[in-house]
Amino acid sequence: PGGDGLSWATAHSNLDLGIDAAAARVNSDIAGLEQIEIWIAEGTYVPQRRQDSANARTATFTMQAHTTLLGGFAGTETTLVERKARDWRANVTIIDGGRRPDGAPAVLVEAGTQNTVDGFTVRGGAALPEPGWPVGVLCRDTASPTVIRCTLDGAGVWCQAGSSARILESSSGPN
């Protein structure tokens, strides 16, 4: 881990770097790519990057347009056939805001269109006094993600005005 993210052997050292690399590929339009997939192996991923460097509560994963996050990999798959056979129930992949009173108000922020979040447990969004909502996935601006095969554990999907989300084959736990 700590490499270019093009194989399991050269995986990024954290999910923030993988999301950044995907955004850079979309922005540079390498080979006319329309959608970038990030394959994520089982484990727990906590956002490191803060929106406000002085405030730990602002650490969140922020997806840009045309990005698909796929969880549930064992970390050995290399082919599209293996991709389709991944087992997100057995290879639990957790996106976690930290489950602390001062945790991130949203664990995963959707900032673009045509995003997909598939095969994750999303937990640990904080219920802050202002605005006072526990959020796992926050849809900003005109974001329109698809959330599929996810467990929203103690946090839901919050769509701000102008945004929307499709939620398929997912469940939510106690809020």
Short mmCIF file of C-alpha atoms in Angstrom, two decimals:
data_model
loop_
_atom_site.label_atom_id
_atom_site.label_comp_id
_atom_site.label_asym_id
_atom_site.label_seq_id
_atom_site.Cartn_x
_atom_site.Cartn_y
_atom_site.Cartn_z
CA PRO A 1 0.00 0.00 0.00
CA GLY A 2 1.07 3.54 -0.71
CA GLY A 3 1.47 3.30 -4.46
CA ASP A 4 -0.39 4.36 -7.58
CA GLY A 5 -3.61 2.44 -6.85
CA LEU A 6 -3.55 0.48 -10.10
CA SER A 7 -3.31 -2.93 -8.38
CA TRP A 8 -3.78 -4.40 -4.91
CA ALA A 9 0.01 -4.56 -4.51
CA THR A 10 0.27 -0.83 -5.22
CA ALA A 11 -2.93 0.26 -3.44
CA HIS A 12 -3.23 3.78 -2.08
CA SER A 13 -2.37 4.11 1.60
CA ASN A 14 -5.76 5.68 2.36
CA LEU A 15 -9.11 6.18 0.66
CA ASP A 16 -8.67 9.96 0.43
CA LEU A 17 -5.76 9.41 -1.98
CA GLY A 18 -7.79 6.99 -4.11
CA ILE A 19 -10.66 9.45 -4.40
CA ASP A 20 -8.21 12.23 -5.32
CA ALA A 21 -6.58 10.05 -8.00
CA ALA A 22 -9.99 9.21 -9.47
CA ALA A 23 -10.95 12.89 -9.56
CA ALA A 24 -7.68 13.73 -11.31
CA ARG A 25 -8.31 11.04 -13.94
CA VAL A 26 -11.85 12.28 -14.58
CA ASN A 27 -10.69 15.91 -14.72
CA SER A 28 -7.93 15.11 -17.20
CA ASP A 29 -10.29 12.89 -19.22
CA ILE A 30 -7.67 10.19 -19.71
CA ALA A 31 -8.68 8.00 -22.65
CA GLY A 32 -12.16 9.55 -22.69
CA LEU A 33 -13.14 7.86 -19.44
CA GLU A 34 -16.66 8.63 -18.32
CA GLN A 35 -16.73 6.71 -15.03
CA ILE A 36 -13.88 5.78 -12.70
CA GLU A 37 -14.17 2.77 -10.38
CA ILE A 38 -12.31 2.53 -7.11
CA TRP A 39 -12.12 -1.06 -5.85
CA ILE A 40 -11.86 -1.10 -2.04
CA ALA A 41 -10.79 -4.12 -0.01
CA GLU A 42 -12.45 -5.20 3.20
CA GLY A 43 -11.49 -3.15 6.25
CA THR A 44 -12.38 0.10 7.96
CA TYR A 45 -11.65 3.45 6.34
CA VAL A 46 -11.74 6.70 8.32
CA PRO A 47 -11.52 10.06 6.53
CA GLN A 48 -8.26 11.91 7.14
CA ARG A 49 -8.72 15.07 5.11
CA ARG A 50 -10.39 17.95 6.90
CA GLN A 51 -12.50 20.52 5.12
CA ASP A 52 -11.29 22.97 7.80
CA SER A 53 -7.72 22.11 8.86
CA ALA A 54 -8.32 23.44 12.39
CA ASN A 55 -11.45 21.35 12.99
CA ALA A 56 -11.24 17.54 13.27
CA ARG A 57 -15.04 17.31 12.93
CA THR A 58 -14.79 18.31 9.28
CA ALA A 59 -12.88 15.18 8.18
CA THR A 60 -14.91 13.50 5.46
CA PHE A 61 -14.52 11.65 2.18
CA THR A 62 -15.63 13.90 -0.68
CA MET A 63 -16.42 12.29 -4.01
CA GLN A 64 -16.26 14.18 -7.26
CA ALA A 65 -18.34 13.53 -10.37
CA HIS A 66 -18.24 10.27 -12.32
CA THR A 67 -16.81 8.12 -9.52
CA THR A 68 -17.91 4.68 -8.35
CA LEU A 69 -16.76 3.35 -4.98
CA LEU A 70 -17.01 -0.46 -4.87
CA GLY A 71 -16.54 -2.16 -1.52
CA GLY A 72 -16.55 -5.84 -0.63
CA PHE A 73 -13.31 -7.02 -2.21
CA ALA A 74 -10.98 -9.56 -0.61
CA GLY A 75 -8.01 -7.75 -2.16
CA THR A 76 -7.08 -10.46 -4.64
CA GLU A 77 -9.49 -9.81 -7.51
CA THR A 78 -8.06 -8.70 -10.83
CA THR A 79 -10.65 -9.42 -13.53
CA LEU A 80 -14.11 -8.06 -14.30
CA VAL A 81 -15.52 -11.54 -13.67
CA GLU A 82 -14.03 -11.44 -10.16
CA ARG A 83 -15.35 -7.89 -9.75
CA LYS A 84 -18.88 -9.09 -10.43
CA ALA A 85 -18.42 -11.98 -7.97
CA ARG A 86 -17.16 -9.83 -5.06
CA ASP A 87 -18.90 -10.59 -1.77
CA TRP A 88 -19.69 -7.37 0.07
CA ARG A 89 -21.37 -9.28 2.90
CA ALA A 90 -18.33 -11.48 3.61
CA ASN A 91 -15.69 -8.81 2.87
CA VAL A 92 -17.16 -6.05 5.01
CA THR A 93 -15.91 -2.63 3.94
CA ILE A 94 -16.66 0.15 6.42
CA ILE A 95 -16.57 3.89 5.87
CA ASP A 96 -16.48 5.26 9.40
CA GLY A 97 -16.74 8.82 10.68
CA GLY A 98 -15.30 7.78 14.01
CA ARG A 99 -18.34 7.28 16.28
CA ARG A 100 -17.26 10.06 18.58
CA PRO A 101 -19.27 13.01 19.87
CA ASP A 102 -17.14 15.37 17.79
CA GLY A 103 -17.13 13.05 14.75
CA ALA A 104 -17.62 14.17 11.18
CA PRO A 105 -21.13 15.50 10.56
CA ALA A 106 -21.16 13.46 7.35
CA VAL A 107 -18.93 10.51 6.60
CA LEU A 108 -19.21 10.60 2.81
CA VAL A 109 -20.02 13.78 0.90
CA GLU A 110 -21.36 13.56 -2.63
CA ALA A 111 -20.27 16.66 -4.51
CA GLY A 112 -20.82 15.56 -8.08
CA THR A 113 -23.17 13.81 -10.42
CA GLN A 114 -23.17 10.21 -11.63
CA ASN A 115 -21.61 8.76 -8.48
CA THR A 116 -22.23 5.30 -7.07
CA VAL A 117 -21.49 3.94 -3.61
CA ASP A 118 -21.83 0.14 -3.69
CA GLY A 119 -21.17 -2.50 -1.04
CA PHE A 120 -20.34 -0.57 2.15
CA THR A 121 -21.31 -0.14 5.75
CA VAL A 122 -21.42 3.62 6.38
CA ARG A 123 -21.36 4.63 10.03
CA GLY A 124 -20.16 7.22 12.48
CA GLY A 125 -21.72 10.43 11.20
CA ALA A 126 -22.23 12.70 14.18
CA ALA A 127 -25.44 14.29 15.37
CA LEU A 128 -24.24 17.82 15.87
CA PRO A 129 -26.22 20.50 17.70
CA GLU A 130 -26.21 22.54 14.51
CA PRO A 131 -27.63 21.49 12.14
CA GLY A 132 -28.48 18.51 14.36
CA TRP A 133 -28.61 15.52 12.03
CA PRO A 134 -26.62 12.28 11.95
CA VAL A 135 -25.59 11.80 8.34
CA GLY A 136 -23.74 8.97 6.63
CA VAL A 137 -24.06 10.29 3.07
CA LEU A 138 -24.59 14.00 2.41
CA CYS A 139 -25.68 15.06 -1.08
CA ARG A 140 -24.66 18.66 -1.82
CA ASP A 141 -25.52 21.03 -4.61
CA THR A 142 -26.85 18.97 -7.53
CA ALA A 143 -25.38 15.64 -6.45
CA SER A 144 -27.36 12.60 -7.52
CA PRO A 145 -25.62 9.45 -6.22
CA THR A 146 -26.81 5.88 -6.33
CA VAL A 147 -26.37 4.10 -3.00
CA ILE A 148 -26.63 0.34 -3.53
CA ARG A 149 -26.02 -2.70 -1.35
CA CYS A 150 -25.08 -0.51 1.61
CA THR A 151 -25.82 -0.66 5.31
CA LEU A 152 -26.32 2.80 6.80
CA ASP A 153 -25.52 2.09 10.43
CA GLY A 154 -26.91 4.83 12.66
CA ALA A 155 -26.80 7.43 9.92
CA GLY A 156 -28.87 8.11 6.85
CA VAL A 157 -28.71 9.90 3.53
CA TRP A 158 -29.36 13.64 3.63
CA CYS A 159 -30.05 15.49 0.38
CA GLN A 160 -29.79 19.25 0.38
CA ALA A 161 -32.03 21.32 -1.89
CA GLY A 162 -31.30 20.59 -5.54
CA SER A 163 -29.82 17.14 -4.91
CA SER A 164 -31.28 13.65 -4.88
CA ALA A 165 -30.23 10.06 -4.23
CA ARG A 166 -31.30 6.65 -5.45
CA ILE A 167 -31.12 4.08 -2.67
CA LEU A 168 -31.31 0.44 -3.79
CA GLU A 169 -30.92 -2.88 -1.95
CA SER A 170 -29.74 -1.04 1.19
CA SER A 171 -30.75 -0.95 4.83
CA SER A 172 -30.41 1.46 7.72
CA GLY A 173 -29.83 0.73 11.37
CA PRO A 174 -30.87 2.67 14.44
CA ASN A 175 -30.34 6.42 14.22
#
